[in-house]
Amino acid sequence: MSESEEKVEHKIVDELEAGNYISNGGSLSKISDSFEERPVQVELLQNIVRAFNEEKIAVFEAGTGVGKSYSYLIPSVLWALLNHERVIVSTGTINLQQQLCEKDIPAVEKIIGKKFKYVLLKGRQNYVCMRRLNDAASILDLFEGESEELKKIADWAQNSPTGSKSDMTFMPSESVWSKVNSESDACMGKKCPFFGECFVMKVRKEAANANLIVVNHHLLFADIESRLGGAGYDDAAVLPPYRHIVFDEAHGIENAATSFFSESVNRFKLNKLINQMYRHRKNSESGHLCSLAILSSNEEKAGDAFELTNKIKLALTNVEIAAKDLLSKDYTMRLYDATARDFGPLLVAIGELTRALGSFTGVIREVMEGIDEDDKDAPCYWESKVILRHLESYVILLKNFSVWDEKRDDVFWIQKKRLPPDMVRDGSDAEYVILTQTPLDISHLMNEGVFEQMSTVVCTSATLKTGRDFNYWMRRTGVTLSGEERIIKGEFPSPFPYNKNMLFAVPCDAPLPDNIQFQQWVEMALPRLIQAAAGRTLVLFTSYESLKSAHRTVVASMRGFPGRIMKQGDDDNAKLLEAFKKENESVLFATDSFWQGVDIPGESLSQVIIVKLPFTVPNDPVFVARAEAIEKRGGSSFMELSVPEAVIKFRQGIGRLIRRSDDKGVVVVLDRRIYEKRYGTIFTASMPECKQIYEPLSEISHRINSFIFG
C-alpha cells in the first residue's frame, strides 16, 4: 500500500468543531453552571485532534488547571466514533482512572451529545476466578486458618456485578486472593464449567466492542510485552487490538516500564510455589504434584520430589547466607566488573539453586506430559500450569545471574529487606534477600513496542520538561528515536494566577545539605514554618530516616500545637491523606509516594516544604548503572541524569500546592543549592512564575504568615 493510499484511509476530525464543544457558546457552557472558557484548554484539545489526524507522536505538557482530561477525551472519542477504531487511555494512578470513568467520561458523553462504549480494564489478577474459587471451597480443610476468608469471598462473588477485588468491602489477604484470582495459565477457556459467568470474559467482551478503554501503564506494558513476544498487533492479546494510545501522567512511563520489565525473586516467593506443588510433613505427602502423579503415566517421576525439594531449600539457604555475607552492612549491591570477584561465592550458590530448581520443574513437566487429554480438566493440572510458569521464569532469572557479563543491557543487583514485625514467626529470620534483573534502558523497547507500531501516541502530563525543553524525557522514553518529522511538542501553561497566589521561599541562612548541622537546622526550622502557616503543611523528605528524626523532634517541641502532626507509615497512605484533608490545622511528613499524584485543594494545604532537592541517592544500583553508561560514552551523568530526574520530581512536589484557581500558598525549599549552584537555575526555570524570596528564616516565617493570612 502506498503512503498516499494510507492517508485517505481514515476520516479527519474537524479541529474547530471539536474545540467549539468547550468554547464560549458550546455545549459545555450550556450544561455547566460554573463554566469559564479556558483558551489554553481549547488549544490543547485542537493540537490533540491534529495528532490523531496526522498520525503523530505528541508530547504535550499541560499545567495544573488546564483541564487536560477533556482535551484528550473529546478528540479520542470523536476519532474512535468517526473511524470505528478504539483508543486506549493509559494512566499512572488508580485515582485518575476512577476520576475518568466515574466523572470525566460520562461528562464527555453529555458534552458531545453522543453515547459511546467505554470500559475500565484491569489486569486479570484483579478479578475472582469462579472455577478456582469453587475448587478452593471444595477443599477448605487444606486452607489452614483461611477458610473464613474464603467463605467471605465466595458470598461476595455470588452477588458481585464485576468480580473485581476493588469492589469488595473487605481486603482479602494476598495468600488467599492468589489462590482464587484469575490467572492466564489457570484459564480453561471454553472448557471451563464457569465460562458463561466468567468475570474476565465478560469484561473482555465489553472491551472488544468499546470505543475507549482505560487502563494503567502496567497493564498496557503487559499487553505490549505479549505483542512483542509473538502475539503481533492485529489480534487480541491482553487487550483487544489498537493503534492509538493516550498516555496521561506520562512523566511516569519510564519508571512504570522499568518496573514492569524487571524480574525479581526471593525465598518467600519460591517456598510458597514449591509448597503448593509438594509438601512432606510427618511421613505424609501433599500438594498438586501428588494429585498429578495419580493421573499420570509418568507417576514414578514424582518420587524424586522429596529429595529435590530438600535440595532446593538447602540451596536457597546457602544463597541467603552468601548474599548476607556479601552485603554485610549494605542494603544493596550490584553485580558488575568491579564486584564480580566478591560475588563469586554467591554465584556458586545461585548455580546450585538453578540446577535443583531446574530439575524440579523438569519433574513437574514430565508428570504433566504423562496425563491423558481427558484428565486435563482436573483443577490440579491447571493450578500446576500457573506454578510451573512462575518457577520456570525464576530458573531463567537465576541462570541470567550466572551469565550477567553476556547481558550488558541489564542491571543485576541484590537487596536486603526486613519483614514487618507482625510477619516474623518465632525464631525465623526477619531479614531476607531479593535478587533482581532490571533493563538498563527502556527507550529501544518503547520505540519498538509502542512508537513504531502505533498510528497515534499522545503523551501528556503537568511535568515533562526539565528547564526549557522536553529532551531528557523524550530521550529516556524512546520518543526521540521516532525522528523529528513525526513528533509534535507543545507547552500549555496553567491558567492559575501563580504570580498572585504562590510565594516561593528559600532561607539564605540554612546550612548546605552536606553540612553535618543540616538535619539539626531543619528540625529547628520546621516548627517555626508550621506555626507561621497555622499547620496546613505538607513536608516532603527524600529520606525516611531524616523524616523520622525530624518528626520526633518537631512533635516534642510543638506540644501545645492544636493540629495533628502525622507521618507517613503511621497508617495507610489513603487514610493519612483523608485525615490531612479533613483536619485544617494538620501537618503531614511524607516521602516518595506523596511527591506526586496527591490532590489536596483548598485550605487544608497552604504550605509545601521541600527539605532537600530530590536527587536520587547514589546507592540505587539501577541509577548508578545508568549513570555509568552515560559517563562511558563521554557524557555527564550529573547533568544528563541526576539533575533532570530531580527537576521532574521537584516540579511534581511543587504541584501539590495550587490545585484550584483560588488556592493560595507557599513553597519553602530548605536547600539553598537551588540559588547558589549553577544547576539550580534549571530547577527555578521549570517553575511557574511567582513571587520568590531568598531571605533569613526569621524573615521568611513572617512573610509566610502575612502572605497566607494577610
Coordinates of N, CA and C in Angstrom, one line a residue, residues 8-85:
V8 N -5.7 8.4 3.1 CA -7.1 8.6 2.9 C -7.9 7.5 3.6
E9 N -7.2 6.6 4.3 CA -7.9 5.5 5.0 C -8.8 6.0 6.1
H10 N -8.4 7.1 6.8 CA -9.2 7.5 7.9 C -9.9 8.8 7.7
K11 N -11.0 9.1 8.4 CA -11.7 10.3 8.3 C -11.1 11.3 9.3
I12 N -11.1 12.6 8.9 CA -10.5 13.6 9.7 C -11.5 14.2 10.7
V13 N -11.0 14.4 11.9 CA -11.9 15.1 12.9 C -11.7 16.6 12.7
D14 N -12.7 17.4 12.6 CA -12.6 18.8 12.4 C -12.1 19.5 13.7
E15 N -11.0 20.2 13.6 CA -10.3 20.8 14.8 C -11.2 21.9 15.4
L16 N -11.7 22.8 14.6 CA -12.5 23.9 15.1 C -13.8 23.4 15.7
E17 N -14.5 22.5 15.1 CA -15.7 21.9 15.6 C -15.5 21.3 17.0
A18 N -14.3 20.5 17.1 CA -14.0 19.8 18.3 C -13.7 20.8 19.4
G19 N -13.0 21.9 19.1 CA -12.7 23.0 20.0 C -14.0 23.7 20.5
N20 N -15.0 23.8 19.6 CA -16.2 24.5 20.0 C -17.0 23.9 21.2
Y21 N -16.8 22.6 21.3 CA -17.5 21.9 22.4 C -17.2 22.5 23.8
I22 N -15.9 23.0 24.0 CA -15.5 23.5 25.3 C -15.3 25.0 25.2
S23 N -15.8 25.7 24.1 CA -15.6 27.1 24.0 C -16.9 27.9 24.4
N24 N -16.8 29.2 24.5 CA -18.0 30.0 24.8 C -19.1 29.7 23.8
G25 N -20.3 29.5 24.3 CA -21.4 29.1 23.5 C -21.5 27.7 23.1
G26 N -20.5 26.9 23.4 CA -20.5 25.5 23.1 C -21.3 24.7 24.1
S27 N -21.4 23.4 23.9 CA -22.3 22.6 24.8 C -21.9 22.5 26.2
L28 N -20.5 22.6 26.5 CA -20.1 22.5 27.9 C -20.6 23.8 28.6
S29 N -20.6 24.9 28.0 CA -21.0 26.2 28.6 C -22.5 26.1 28.9
K30 N -23.3 25.3 28.2 CA -24.7 25.2 28.4 C -25.1 24.2 29.5
I31 N -24.2 23.2 29.8 CA -24.6 22.3 30.8 C -23.8 22.5 32.1
S32 N -22.9 23.5 32.1 CA -22.1 23.7 33.4 C -22.4 25.1 33.9
D33 N -22.8 25.1 35.2 CA -23.1 26.4 35.8 C -21.8 27.3 36.1
S34 N -20.7 26.6 36.3 CA -19.5 27.4 36.6 C -18.6 27.5 35.4
F35 N -19.1 27.4 34.2 CA -18.3 27.4 33.0 C -17.5 28.7 32.8
E36 N -16.3 28.5 32.4 CA -15.4 29.7 32.1 C -14.5 29.2 31.0
E37 N -14.5 29.8 29.9 CA -13.7 29.3 28.8 C -12.2 29.4 29.1
R38 N -11.5 28.3 28.8 CA -10.0 28.3 29.1 C -9.4 28.2 27.7
P39 N -8.9 29.3 27.1 CA -8.3 29.2 25.8 C -7.2 28.2 25.7
V40 N -6.4 28.0 26.8 CA -5.3 27.1 26.7 C -5.8 25.6 26.6
Q41 N -7.0 25.3 27.2 CA -7.6 24.0 27.1 C -8.1 23.7 25.7
V42 N -8.7 24.8 25.1 CA -9.2 24.6 23.7 C -8.0 24.4 22.8
E43 N -6.9 25.1 23.0 CA -5.7 25.0 22.2 C -5.1 23.6 22.3
L44 N -5.0 23.1 23.5 CA -4.5 21.7 23.7 C -5.4 20.7 23.0
L45 N -6.7 20.8 23.2 CA -7.7 19.9 22.5 C -7.4 19.9 21.0
Q46 N -7.3 21.1 20.4 CA -7.1 21.1 18.9 C -5.8 20.5 18.5
N47 N -4.8 20.7 19.3 CA -3.5 20.1 19.0 C -3.6 18.5 19.1
I48 N -4.4 18.0 20.0 CA -4.5 16.6 20.1 C -5.3 16.0 18.9
V49 N -6.3 16.8 18.5 CA -7.1 16.4 17.3 C -6.1 16.3 16.1
R50 N -5.2 17.3 16.0 CA -4.2 17.3 14.9 C -3.3 16.1 15.0
A51 N -2.9 15.7 16.2 CA -2.1 14.5 16.4 C -2.8 13.2 15.9
F52 N -4.1 13.1 16.1 CA -4.8 12.0 15.6 C -4.9 12.1 14.1
N53 N -5.3 13.3 13.6 CA -5.5 13.4 12.1 C -4.2 13.2 11.3
E54 N -3.1 13.6 11.9 CA -1.8 13.5 11.1 C -0.9 12.3 11.6
E55 N -1.5 11.4 12.5 CA -0.8 10.2 13.0 C 0.6 10.6 13.5
K56 N 0.6 11.5 14.5 CA 1.8 12.0 15.1 C 2.0 11.3 16.5
I57 N 3.3 11.5 17.0 CA 3.6 11.3 18.4 C 3.6 12.7 19.0
A58 N 2.7 12.9 20.0 CA 2.5 14.2 20.6 C 3.1 14.3 22.0
V59 N 3.9 15.3 22.3 CA 4.4 15.4 23.7 C 3.9 16.8 24.2
F60 N 2.9 16.8 25.0 CA 2.3 18.0 25.5 C 2.3 18.1 27.0
E61 N 3.0 19.2 27.5 CA 2.9 19.5 28.9 C 1.8 20.4 29.2
A62 N 0.9 20.0 30.1 CA -0.3 20.8 30.4 C -0.3 21.1 31.9
G63 N -0.2 22.3 32.3 CA -0.1 22.7 33.7 C -1.4 22.3 34.5
T64 N -1.3 22.3 35.8 CA -2.5 22.1 36.7 C -3.6 23.1 36.3
G65 N -4.8 22.6 36.1 CA -5.9 23.5 35.9 C -6.2 23.7 34.4
V66 N -5.4 23.2 33.5 CA -5.7 23.3 32.1 C -6.9 22.5 31.7
G67 N -7.1 21.4 32.4 CA -8.3 20.6 32.1 C -8.0 19.6 31.0
K68 N -6.8 18.9 31.2 CA -6.3 18.1 30.1 C -7.2 16.8 29.8
S69 N -8.0 16.4 30.8 CA -8.8 15.2 30.6 C -9.8 15.4 29.4
Y70 N -10.5 16.5 29.5 CA -11.5 16.8 28.4 C -10.7 17.0 27.1
S71 N -9.5 17.6 27.2 CA -8.7 17.9 26.0 C -8.3 16.7 25.2
Y72 N -8.1 15.6 25.9 CA -7.7 14.3 25.2 C -8.9 13.4 25.0
L73 N -9.9 13.4 26.0 CA -11.0 12.5 25.9 C -11.9 12.9 24.7
I74 N -12.2 14.2 24.5 CA -13.1 14.6 23.4 C -12.5 14.2 22.0
P75 N -11.2 14.5 21.7 CA -10.6 14.1 20.4 C -10.6 12.5 20.3
S76 N -10.3 11.8 21.4 CA -10.2 10.4 21.4 C -11.5 9.8 21.0
V77 N -12.6 10.2 21.6 CA -13.9 9.7 21.3 C -14.4 10.1 19.9
L78 N -14.2 11.3 19.5 CA -14.6 11.7 18.2 C -13.9 10.9 17.1
W79 N -12.6 10.7 17.3 CA -11.8 9.9 16.4 C -12.3 8.4 16.3
A80 N -12.6 7.9 17.5 CA -13.0 6.5 17.6 C -14.3 6.3 16.9
L81 N -15.3 7.2 17.2 CA -16.6 7.1 16.6 C -16.6 7.3 15.1
L82 N -15.8 8.2 14.6 CA -15.7 8.6 13.2 C -15.1 7.4 12.4
N83 N -14.0 6.8 13.0 CA -13.2 5.9 12.2 C -13.4 4.4 12.7
H84 N -14.4 4.2 13.6 CA -14.7 2.8 14.1 C -13.4 2.2 14.6
E85 N -12.6 2.9 15.3 CA -11.3 2.4 15.9 C -11.4 2.6 17.4

